[in-house]
């Protein structure tokens, strides 16, 4: 369902009601007392586009899952000869603390050197990636890796567990497939083979160390963002961490660089009671949703630029005075246009990375810049190697995730970083004298004004499998919304990897359809350069095409 259609909850954009708030003691009890049954698919370990996620109430994220996955990661490290430290970070979801304790019990029992945050500080996803890369720089053995305990922007009853190998980015399908299979064997065998010591012993173990994640990351930010320009222009910035892992980072950034930055909400509360609810009436810390971002949008006139990040701070949301919350695709186009003209030390052959579900505005901006476009399936893992070796200078996806290289063109993070694109919006405003919303209007005048939407609909696991294996021959029409179909893709043009669905392109519009990696739904993304009516036609025809493909074979 699209947030622009009639299925929007009457509660959307309004403050969360007491009845919506998760009962945290009951959730923690469910984490420790509910045992998953490996015979039930929904209770098995399943890595989606980014880690294993679920709710303790649904027995899809419990202590057993975390113990099994952590032991599988320890076994994977041994197989790969990964012997350096493991950087372990958590976000502010209620299940992250207990999951961290469970993981530490297994890591310490396996003799893994673990780096925990000083003062048990919450740690954003990009900060873990940054720490892994900083440690591994110049090394070819004894490499570090990491675990981030986060379900990203998902609702408060969710937990999540993500592995980042020594390349610092999200693990690719081969790695997660192996870890998932081994973890499910542990579940099936009642955790037989999982090594574990008490949390108290693990904390005292000689292999458990403390690491100052916050200052290591904050003190390096001026190598990726022009902090002097922001400070010099005295840009008034507002930030809402949405109660997430970066909550204490923003004050430290303001202090370190002398910025005029106000943290508008410093609350950390595992019920996230300060949120306005998302389009479907759920509490979700999604900085790309205007419903979830109502509080910050309401403050926009107080600042030259305002921004927010999701719970693990790997996504950004940019709020401008005139445009309000910028759609993610709009800001990605502005960021690319600006960066490739204001980073003289970047490699001249470095490409722009985008996912197949991102706006064609990016293609048009990239062509004007004379840069190569690298289009990949959905999932940030496809950008990791390019960011690492410098062949990609920027990677962005339609769901407001992005990262880009340092001022000198070397790697910054290989995972999504919400903090850096947020600060970039202030750099753009400082150096251009206009905010990203105004700059996007110029791009739209030059390249056309696209309208974009995303629709979600229920799909069974069998239907999702059918959708993932669609072939171009199953699209029987030669036209899309009145225009001749130019191409039908089932593989991404950039790297030839399977999209896990398909993308249909005509001259002034396109759609992509794919199954969700984590939920029993499928998603249709669509865009038109001919206005809202044309977009609705594309979406209707896309749903007909997908519906026919999902129907059981006669």
Coordinates of C-alpha atoms in Angstrom, one line a residue:
X1 CA 0.0 0.0 0.0
X2 CA 1.2 3.4 -0.8
X3 CA 1.3 6.1 1.8
X4 CA -0.4 8.3 -0.8
X5 CA -3.4 6.1 -1.1
X6 CA -6.6 5.7 1.0
X7 CA -5.1 3.1 3.3
X8 CA -3.3 5.7 5.4
X9 CA -4.3 5.2 9.1
X10 CA -6.3 8.1 10.7
X11 CA -3.6 8.1 13.4
X12 CA -0.8 8.8 10.8
X13 CA 1.3 11.8 11.7
X14 CA -0.3 12.1 15.2
X15 CA 1.5 11.6 18.5
X16 CA 1.7 7.9 19.6
X17 CA -1.1 7.0 22.0
X18 CA -0.4 5.2 25.3
X19 CA -2.2 2.2 24.0
X20 CA 0.3 1.8 21.2
X21 CA 3.4 1.7 23.4
X22 CA 5.2 -1.5 23.7
X23 CA 5.2 -3.2 27.2
X24 CA 9.0 -3.4 27.6
X25 CA 9.1 -5.8 30.7
X26 CA 6.8 -8.1 28.8
X27 CA 9.0 -7.9 25.6
X28 CA 12.2 -8.7 27.5
X29 CA 10.4 -11.6 29.3
X30 CA 9.4 -12.9 25.8
X31 CA 13.0 -12.6 24.6
X32 CA 14.2 -14.9 27.4
X33 CA 11.2 -17.3 27.8
X34 CA 9.9 -17.9 24.2
X35 CA 11.9 -20.6 22.4
X36 CA 11.8 -20.7 18.6
X37 CA 10.8 -23.9 16.8
X38 CA 13.1 -24.5 13.9
X39 CA 10.3 -26.5 12.1
X40 CA 8.3 -23.3 11.8
X41 CA 9.7 -21.1 9.0
X42 CA 8.7 -17.8 10.6
X43 CA 10.7 -18.8 13.8
X44 CA 14.0 -19.7 12.0
X45 CA 17.0 -17.4 11.5
X46 CA 16.5 -15.5 8.2
X47 CA 18.8 -12.9 6.9
X48 CA 17.0 -10.3 4.7
X49 CA 18.6 -7.4 2.9
X50 CA 20.2 -6.4 6.2
X51 CA 20.5 -9.0 8.9
X52 CA 18.1 -11.1 10.9
X53 CA 15.1 -9.2 12.3
X54 CA 12.0 -10.0 14.2
X55 CA 9.9 -9.6 17.4
X56 CA 10.3 -11.5 20.6
X57 CA 6.5 -11.5 20.9
X58 CA 6.3 -13.5 17.6
X59 CA 9.3 -15.7 18.6
X60 CA 11.2 -14.4 15.5
X61 CA 13.9 -12.6 17.6
X62 CA 14.7 -14.3 20.9
X63 CA 17.7 -15.3 23.0
X64 CA 18.1 -18.5 21.1
X65 CA 18.3 -16.8 17.7
X66 CA 21.1 -14.5 19.0
X67 CA 23.1 -17.3 20.7
X68 CA 22.8 -19.4 17.5
X69 CA 23.7 -16.6 15.1
X70 CA 26.7 -15.5 17.3
X71 CA 28.1 -19.0 17.4
X72 CA 27.7 -19.3 13.6
X73 CA 29.6 -16.0 13.3
X74 CA 32.4 -17.4 15.5
X75 CA 32.6 -20.5 13.4
X76 CA 32.6 -18.4 10.2
X77 CA 35.5 -16.3 11.6
X78 CA 37.5 -19.5 12.3
X79 CA 36.9 -20.8 8.8
X80 CA 38.0 -17.5 7.2
X81 CA 41.0 -17.0 9.6
X82 CA 39.5 -13.7 10.9
X83 CA 41.4 -13.2 14.1
X84 CA 41.3 -9.5 14.8
X85 CA 38.9 -7.8 17.2
X86 CA 35.2 -7.8 16.7
X87 CA 33.5 -4.3 17.0
X88 CA 30.1 -4.7 18.7
X89 CA 27.5 -1.9 18.6
X90 CA 23.9 -1.6 19.6
X91 CA 21.0 0.8 19.0
X92 CA 18.3 2.0 21.4
X93 CA 15.6 -0.6 20.7
X94 CA 14.6 -2.5 23.9
X95 CA 15.8 -5.9 22.6
X96 CA 19.3 -4.6 21.7
X97 CA 20.6 -4.6 25.3
X98 CA 19.6 -8.2 26.1
X99 CA 20.8 -9.3 22.6
X100 CA 24.2 -7.7 23.3
X101 CA 24.5 -9.6 26.6
X102 CA 23.6 -12.9 24.8
X103 CA 26.1 -12.2 22.0
X104 CA 28.9 -11.3 24.4
X105 CA 28.4 -14.6 26.4
X106 CA 29.1 -16.6 23.2
X107 CA 31.9 -14.3 21.8
X108 CA 33.8 -14.5 25.1
X109 CA 33.4 -18.2 25.4
X110 CA 34.9 -18.5 21.9
X111 CA 37.9 -16.4 22.8
X112 CA 36.9 -13.5 20.4
X113 CA 38.4 -10.1 21.3
X114 CA 35.4 -7.9 21.5
X115 CA 35.4 -4.1 21.4
X116 CA 32.5 -2.7 23.4
X117 CA 31.6 1.0 23.5
X118 CA 33.0 3.2 26.3
X119 CA 30.4 3.8 29.1
X120 CA 28.1 1.4 27.2
X121 CA 27.3 4.2 24.7
X122 CA 24.9 3.4 21.8
X123 CA 26.8 3.0 18.5
X124 CA 25.4 3.9 15.1
X125 CA 25.8 1.4 12.2
X126 CA 28.2 3.6 10.2
X127 CA 30.5 4.1 13.3
X128 CA 31.0 0.3 13.4
X129 CA 31.9 0.3 9.7
X130 CA 34.3 3.2 10.2
X131 CA 35.9 1.4 13.1
X132 CA 36.4 -1.8 11.2
X133 CA 38.0 0.0 8.2
X134 CA 40.2 2.2 10.5
X135 CA 41.6 -0.9 12.2
X136 CA 42.1 -2.9 9.0
X137 CA 43.8 0.0 7.1
X138 CA 47.3 -1.2 6.1
X139 CA 46.8 -4.8 7.5
X140 CA 46.5 -8.0 5.5
X141 CA 46.1 -10.4 8.5
X142 CA 44.6 -10.3 11.9
X143 CA 41.6 -8.4 10.4
X144 CA 38.7 -6.9 12.4
X145 CA 35.0 -7.4 11.7
X146 CA 31.8 -6.3 13.5
X147 CA 28.2 -7.0 14.7
X148 CA 25.5 -4.3 14.8
X149 CA 22.5 -5.1 17.0
X150 CA 19.7 -3.1 15.4
X151 CA 16.4 -3.7 13.5
X152 CA 17.0 -0.2 11.9
X153 CA 13.9 1.9 11.8
X154 CA 11.5 -1.0 12.6
X155 CA 8.9 -0.7 15.3
X156 CA 9.8 -0.8 19.0
X157 CA 9.0 -4.5 19.6
X158 CA 11.6 -5.5 17.0
X159 CA 15.2 -6.7 17.4
X160 CA 17.8 -7.1 14.7
X161 CA 21.3 -8.6 14.3
X162 CA 23.7 -7.8 11.5
X163 CA 27.2 -9.0 10.6
X164 CA 29.8 -6.8 8.9
X165 CA 32.9 -8.7 7.7
X166 CA 36.4 -7.2 7.4
X167 CA 35.3 -5.1 4.4
X168 CA 33.2 -3.1 6.8
X169 CA 30.0 -3.3 4.9
X170 CA 26.9 -5.5 5.2
X171 CA 27.8 -9.2 4.6
X172 CA 26.9 -10.4 1.2
X173 CA 24.6 -13.3 0.4
X174 CA 27.2 -16.0 0.5
X175 CA 28.3 -15.0 4.0
X176 CA 24.8 -14.5 5.4
X177 CA 23.6 -17.7 3.7
X178 CA 26.3 -19.7 5.4
X179 CA 25.7 -18.1 8.8
X180 CA 21.9 -18.5 8.5
X181 CA 22.2 -22.2 7.7
X182 CA 24.6 -23.0 10.6
X183 CA 22.5 -20.9 13.0
X184 CA 19.4 -22.9 12.1
X185 CA 21.2 -26.2 12.7
X186 CA 22.0 -24.9 16.2
X187 CA 18.3 -24.0 16.7
X188 CA 17.2 -27.4 15.5
X189 CA 19.7 -29.2 17.8
X190 CA 18.6 -27.3 20.9
X191 CA 21.7 -25.1 20.8
X192 CA 24.0 -28.1 21.0
X193 CA 27.5 -26.9 20.1
X194 CA 26.9 -23.3 21.2
X195 CA 29.7 -22.2 23.6
X196 CA 28.7 -19.8 26.3
X197 CA 29.8 -18.3 29.6
X198 CA 27.9 -16.0 32.0
X199 CA 27.6 -12.4 31.0
X200 CA 29.3 -11.4 34.3
X201 CA 32.3 -13.6 33.4
X202 CA 32.3 -12.4 29.8
X203 CA 32.5 -8.7 30.9
X204 CA 35.5 -9.5 33.1
X205 CA 37.2 -11.7 30.4
X206 CA 40.6 -10.6 29.2
X207 CA 39.2 -10.7 25.6
X208 CA 36.5 -8.0 26.3
X209 CA 37.8 -4.4 25.7
X210 CA 36.4 -0.9 25.7
X211 CA 36.7 1.3 22.6
X212 CA 36.0 5.0 22.2
X213 CA 33.8 4.8 19.1
X214 CA 32.3 8.2 19.6
X215 CA 35.5 10.3 19.5
X216 CA 37.2 8.1 16.8
X217 CA 34.3 8.8 14.5
X218 CA 33.5 12.4 15.4
X219 CA 37.2 13.5 15.2
X220 CA 37.4 12.1 11.7
X221 CA 34.3 13.8 10.2
X222 CA 36.3 16.8 8.8
X223 CA 38.0 14.4 6.4
X224 CA 34.6 13.7 4.7
X225 CA 32.6 17.0 5.2
X226 CA 33.8 20.6 4.8
X227 CA 33.2 21.5 8.5
X228 CA 35.0 24.9 8.0
X229 CA 32.4 26.0 5.4
X230 CA 29.5 25.0 7.8
X231 CA 31.1 26.8 10.8
X232 CA 32.1 29.8 8.7
X233 CA 28.6 30.4 7.3
X234 CA 27.1 29.9 10.9
X235 CA 24.4 27.7 9.4
X236 CA 21.6 27.2 12.0
X237 CA 21.0 23.4 12.1
X238 CA 18.4 21.4 13.9
X239 CA 18.7 17.6 14.4
X240 CA 16.3 15.0 15.7
X241 CA 18.1 11.7 16.5
X242 CA 14.6 10.1 16.8
X243 CA 15.8 8.6 20.1
X244 CA 18.4 6.6 18.2
X245 CA 22.0 5.4 18.6
X246 CA 23.5 8.8 17.5
X247 CA 21.8 10.7 20.3
X248 CA 25.0 11.7 22.0
X249 CA 27.0 12.1 18.8
X250 CA 25.4 15.3 17.7
X251 CA 26.3 17.3 20.7
X252 CA 29.9 16.1 20.4
X253 CA 30.0 17.0 16.7
X254 CA 28.7 20.5 17.5
X255 CA 31.3 21.0 20.2
X256 CA 34.2 19.5 18.3
X257 CA 33.6 21.7 15.2
X258 CA 32.0 24.8 16.8
X259 CA 28.7 24.4 14.9
X260 CA 25.4 26.2 15.5
X261 CA 23.5 22.9 15.9
X262 CA 20.5 22.3 18.2
X263 CA 19.5 18.7 19.2
X264 CA 15.7 19.2 19.3
X265 CA 15.0 15.9 21.1
X266 CA 17.6 14.2 23.4
X267 CA 15.2 11.6 24.8
X268 CA 16.0 7.9 24.7
X269 CA 13.0 5.7 25.5
X270 CA 12.5 2.2 24.2
X271 CA 8.8 2.8 23.8
X272 CA 9.6 5.7 21.4
X273 CA 6.6 7.5 22.9
X274 CA 7.8 10.9 21.5
X275 CA 7.2 9.7 17.9
X276 CA 4.4 10.7 15.6
X277 CA 3.1 7.5 14.1
X278 CA 3.8 6.3 10.5
X279 CA 1.4 6.0 7.6
X280 CA 0.0 2.6 8.8
X281 CA -0.5 3.6 12.5
X282 CA 2.7 1.9 13.7
X283 CA 5.5 3.6 15.5
X284 CA 8.5 3.6 13.1
X285 CA 11.6 5.7 13.3
X286 CA 11.8 6.4 9.6
X287 CA 13.3 9.7 8.7
X288 CA 12.1 9.4 5.1
X289 CA 8.4 9.4 6.2
X290 CA 6.6 12.7 6.6
X291 CA 4.3 11.1 9.1
X292 CA 7.1 10.0 11.4
X293 CA 8.9 13.3 10.9
X294 CA 6.0 15.6 11.9
X295 CA 7.8 17.0 15.0
X296 CA 10.9 18.1 13.1
X297 CA 8.9 19.4 10.1
X298 CA 7.0 21.6 12.5
X299 CA 10.2 23.2 13.6
X300 CA 11.6 23.9 10.1
X301 CA 11.3 27.6 10.2
X302 CA 13.6 27.8 13.3
X303 CA 16.6 26.5 11.2
X304 CA 18.4 27.1 7.9
X305 CA 18.4 23.3 7.5
X306 CA 17.2 20.4 9.7
X307 CA 17.7 16.7 9.6
X308 CA 17.1 13.4 11.4
X309 CA 18.4 9.9 11.3
X310 CA 16.8 6.5 12.1
X311 CA 17.4 4.4 15.1
X312 CA 20.8 3.0 14.0
X313 CA 21.7 6.3 12.2
X314 CA 22.3 4.7 8.8
X315 CA 19.5 6.6 7.1
X316 CA 18.9 10.4 6.8
X317 CA 15.9 12.7 6.4
X318 CA 16.5 16.3 5.2
X319 CA 14.0 19.1 6.1
X320 CA 14.2 22.5 4.4
X321 CA 12.2 25.7 5.1
X322 CA 10.4 25.7 1.8
X323 CA 10.1 22.1 0.7
X324 CA 9.7 20.5 4.2
X325 CA 10.9 16.9 4.2
X326 CA 12.7 16.2 0.9
X327 CA 11.8 12.8 -0.7
X328 CA 14.9 10.6 -0.5
X329 CA 15.3 10.5 -4.3
X330 CA 15.3 14.3 -4.5
X331 CA 18.1 14.7 -1.9
X332 CA 20.2 11.9 -3.5
X333 CA 20.1 13.8 -6.8
X334 CA 21.1 17.0 -5.1
X335 CA 23.9 15.4 -3.2
X336 CA 25.3 13.7 -6.3
X337 CA 25.1 16.9 -8.3
X338 CA 26.9 18.9 -5.6
X339 CA 29.5 16.4 -4.5
X340 CA 30.9 15.6 -8.0
X341 CA 31.4 19.3 -8.6
X342 CA 32.9 20.2 -5.1
X343 CA 35.3 17.3 -4.5
X344 CA 38.3 18.1 -6.7
X345 CA 40.4 15.2 -5.3
X346 CA 37.9 12.5 -6.2
X347 CA 39.0 10.1 -9.0
X348 CA 37.9 11.3 -12.4
X349 CA 36.6 7.8 -13.2
X350 CA 34.8 7.2 -9.9
X351 CA 31.2 6.2 -10.6
X352 CA 27.8 7.0 -9.1
X353 CA 26.1 4.0 -7.4
X354 CA 22.3 3.7 -7.2
X355 CA 19.8 0.9 -6.7
X356 CA 17.3 -0.2 -9.4
X357 CA 14.5 1.3 -7.3
X358 CA 16.0 4.8 -7.2
X359 CA 14.9 7.8 -9.3
X360 CA 15.9 8.2 -13.0
X361 CA 16.7 11.8 -12.0
X362 CA 19.9 10.3 -10.7
X363 CA 20.7 8.9 -14.2
X364 CA 20.1 12.3 -15.8
X365 CA 22.2 14.2 -13.3
X366 CA 25.0 11.6 -13.6
X367 CA 25.0 11.8 -17.4
X368 CA 25.3 15.6 -17.2
X369 CA 28.3 15.2 -14.9
X370 CA 29.9 12.9 -17.4
X371 CA 30.1 10.2 -14.8
X372 CA 29.5 6.4 -15.1
X373 CA 26.3 5.1 -13.5
X374 CA 26.6 1.9 -11.5
X375 CA 23.0 0.4 -11.0
X376 CA 22.6 -2.5 -8.7
X377 CA 19.8 -4.5 -7.0
X378 CA 18.3 -3.2 -3.8
X379 CA 20.7 -3.6 -0.8
X380 CA 23.7 -1.5 0.2
X381 CA 25.9 -4.6 0.2
X382 CA 26.2 -4.2 -3.6
X383 CA 28.2 -0.9 -3.1
X384 CA 30.7 -2.2 -0.6
X385 CA 33.6 -3.3 -2.9
X386 CA 33.3 -0.1 -5.1
X387 CA 33.4 2.2 -2.1
X388 CA 36.3 0.2 -0.7
X389 CA 38.5 0.3 -3.9
X390 CA 37.5 3.9 -4.9
X391 CA 35.8 2.9 -8.2
X392 CA 32.6 4.2 -6.6
X393 CA 32.6 7.7 -5.0
X394 CA 28.9 7.6 -4.0
X395 CA 26.3 4.9 -3.3
X396 CA 22.7 5.7 -2.6
X397 CA 19.4 3.9 -2.3
X398 CA 15.8 5.1 -2.6
X399 CA 15.1 4.3 1.1
X400 CA 17.4 7.3 2.3
X401 CA 20.6 5.3 2.7
X402 CA 23.8 6.6 1.3
X403 CA 27.5 6.9 1.9
X404 CA 30.4 8.6 -0.1
X405 CA 34.1 8.7 0.0
X406 CA 36.4 11.1 1.9
X407 CA 37.5 14.5 0.6
X408 CA 40.7 12.8 -0.7
X409 CA 38.7 10.0 -2.5
X410 CA 39.6 7.2 -0.1
X411 CA 36.9 5.1 1.7
X412 CA 34.9 6.6 4.5
X413 CA 32.4 3.8 5.3
X414 CA 31.2 0.8 3.4
X415 CA 27.8 0.8 5.2
X416 CA 25.1 3.3 5.0
X417 CA 25.9 6.5 6.9
X418 CA 23.0 8.7 8.0
X419 CA 25.2 11.3 9.8
X420 CA 27.4 12.3 6.8
X421 CA 24.5 13.0 4.3
X422 CA 22.8 14.9 7.0
X423 CA 25.9 17.1 7.6
X424 CA 26.3 17.4 3.8
X425 CA 23.0 19.2 3.6
X426 CA 24.5 21.9 5.9
X427 CA 27.7 22.0 3.8
X428 CA 25.6 22.4 0.6
X429 CA 23.5 25.2 2.2
X430 CA 26.7 26.9 3.5
X431 CA 28.6 26.8 0.2
X432 CA 25.8 27.4 -2.3
X433 CA 23.8 29.9 -0.2
X434 CA 20.7 27.9 -1.0
X435 CA 19.3 24.8 0.6
X436 CA 18.9 21.4 -1.1
X437 CA 15.2 21.9 -1.6
X438 CA 15.9 25.0 -3.7
X439 CA 18.7 23.2 -5.6
X440 CA 16.4 20.3 -6.4
X441 CA 13.9 22.8 -8.0
X442 CA 16.7 23.9 -10.4
X443 CA 17.4 20.2 -11.3
X444 CA 13.7 19.6 -12.0
X445 CA 13.6 22.7 -14.3
X446 CA 16.6 21.3 -16.2
X447 CA 15.8 17.6 -16.3
X448 CA 12.0 17.4 -15.8
X449 CA 10.0 16.9 -12.7
X450 CA 9.5 13.2 -11.8
X451 CA 6.8 11.9 -9.5
X452 CA 7.6 8.7 -7.6
X453 CA 5.7 6.2 -5.4
X454 CA 6.0 2.8 -3.8
X455 CA 3.2 0.4 -3.3
X456 CA 3.2 -2.6 -1.0
X457 CA 0.9 -5.6 -1.1
X458 CA 0.7 -8.9 0.8
X459 CA 2.4 -12.0 -0.8
X460 CA 2.8 -15.5 0.4
X461 CA 6.3 -17.0 0.6
X462 CA 5.5 -19.0 -2.5
X463 CA 4.4 -15.9 -4.4
X464 CA 7.5 -14.1 -3.3
X465 CA 9.6 -16.9 -4.8
X466 CA 7.7 -16.7 -8.1
X467 CA 8.2 -12.9 -8.2
X468 CA 11.9 -13.2 -7.5
X469 CA 12.2 -15.5 -10.5
X470 CA 10.1 -13.5 -13.0
X471 CA 11.4 -13.5 -16.6
X472 CA 11.0 -10.8 -19.2
X473 CA 8.8 -13.2 -21.3
X474 CA 6.2 -13.1 -18.5
X475 CA 5.5 -9.4 -19.4
X476 CA 3.0 -9.8 -22.2
X477 CA 2.4 -6.2 -23.0
X478 CA 4.5 -4.2 -25.4
X479 CA 3.5 -0.9 -23.8
X480 CA 3.6 0.7 -20.3
X481 CA 1.0 3.5 -19.7
X482 CA 0.8 4.2 -23.4
X483 CA 4.5 4.2 -24.1
X484 CA 6.5 1.5 -25.9
X485 CA 8.5 -0.6 -23.4
X486 CA 12.2 0.1 -24.0
X487 CA 13.7 -2.6 -21.8
X488 CA 12.8 -5.3 -19.2
X489 CA 15.5 -6.0 -16.7
X490 CA 15.8 -9.0 -14.4
X491 CA 19.5 -8.3 -13.8
X492 CA 21.0 -5.0 -12.6
X493 CA 22.8 -3.1 -15.4
X494 CA 25.8 -2.2 -13.2
X495 CA 26.9 -5.6 -11.9
X496 CA 24.7 -8.2 -13.7
X497 CA 23.3 -9.4 -10.3
X498 CA 19.7 -10.7 -10.2
X499 CA 17.3 -8.0 -9.2
X500 CA 15.1 -10.6 -7.5
X501 CA 12.1 -9.3 -9.5
X502 CA 12.0 -7.1 -12.5
X503 CA 12.2 -3.6 -13.8
X504 CA 10.2 -2.3 -16.8
X505 CA 11.4 0.9 -18.5
X506 CA 9.6 3.2 -21.0
X507 CA 10.7 6.7 -22.2
X508 CA 9.0 8.7 -19.5
X509 CA 8.4 6.2 -16.7
X510 CA 9.3 2.9 -15.2
X511 CA 8.4 0.4 -12.5
X512 CA 10.3 -2.2 -10.5
X513 CA 8.7 -5.1 -8.6
X514 CA 10.4 -7.2 -6.0
X515 CA 9.6 -9.3 -2.9
X516 CA 10.5 -7.9 0.5
X517 CA 13.5 -9.6 2.1
X518 CA 12.0 -9.5 5.6
X519 CA 8.2 -9.4 5.4
X520 CA 5.4 -11.3 3.5
X521 CA 4.8 -8.5 1.1
X522 CA 6.0 -7.4 -2.3
X523 CA 6.9 -3.9 -3.3
X524 CA 6.3 -2.0 -6.5
X525 CA 8.4 1.2 -7.1
X526 CA 7.3 3.5 -9.9
X527 CA 8.2 6.8 -11.4
X528 CA 6.9 9.1 -14.1
X529 CA 8.2 12.3 -15.7
X530 CA 4.7 13.0 -17.1
X531 CA 2.8 13.7 -13.9
X532 CA 0.6 12.0 -11.3
X533 CA -2.0 10.6 -13.7
X534 CA 0.6 8.8 -15.7
X535 CA 2.2 7.5 -12.5
X536 CA -1.1 6.0 -11.4
X537 CA -1.5 4.3 -14.8
X538 CA 2.0 2.8 -14.5
X539 CA 1.2 1.5 -11.0
X540 CA -2.1 0.0 -12.1
X541 CA -0.5 -1.8 -15.0
X542 CA 2.5 -2.9 -12.9
X543 CA 0.0 -4.4 -10.4
X544 CA -1.8 -6.2 -13.2
X545 CA 1.6 -7.6 -14.6
X546 CA 2.7 -8.7 -11.1
X547 CA -0.7 -10.1 -10.3
X548 CA -0.6 -12.3 -13.4
X549 CA 2.9 -13.5 -12.6
X550 CA 1.9 -14.3 -9.0
X551 CA -1.2 -16.3 -10.0
X552 CA -0.5 -20.1 -9.5
X553 CA 0.3 -21.9 -12.7
X554 CA -2.8 -23.3 -14.4

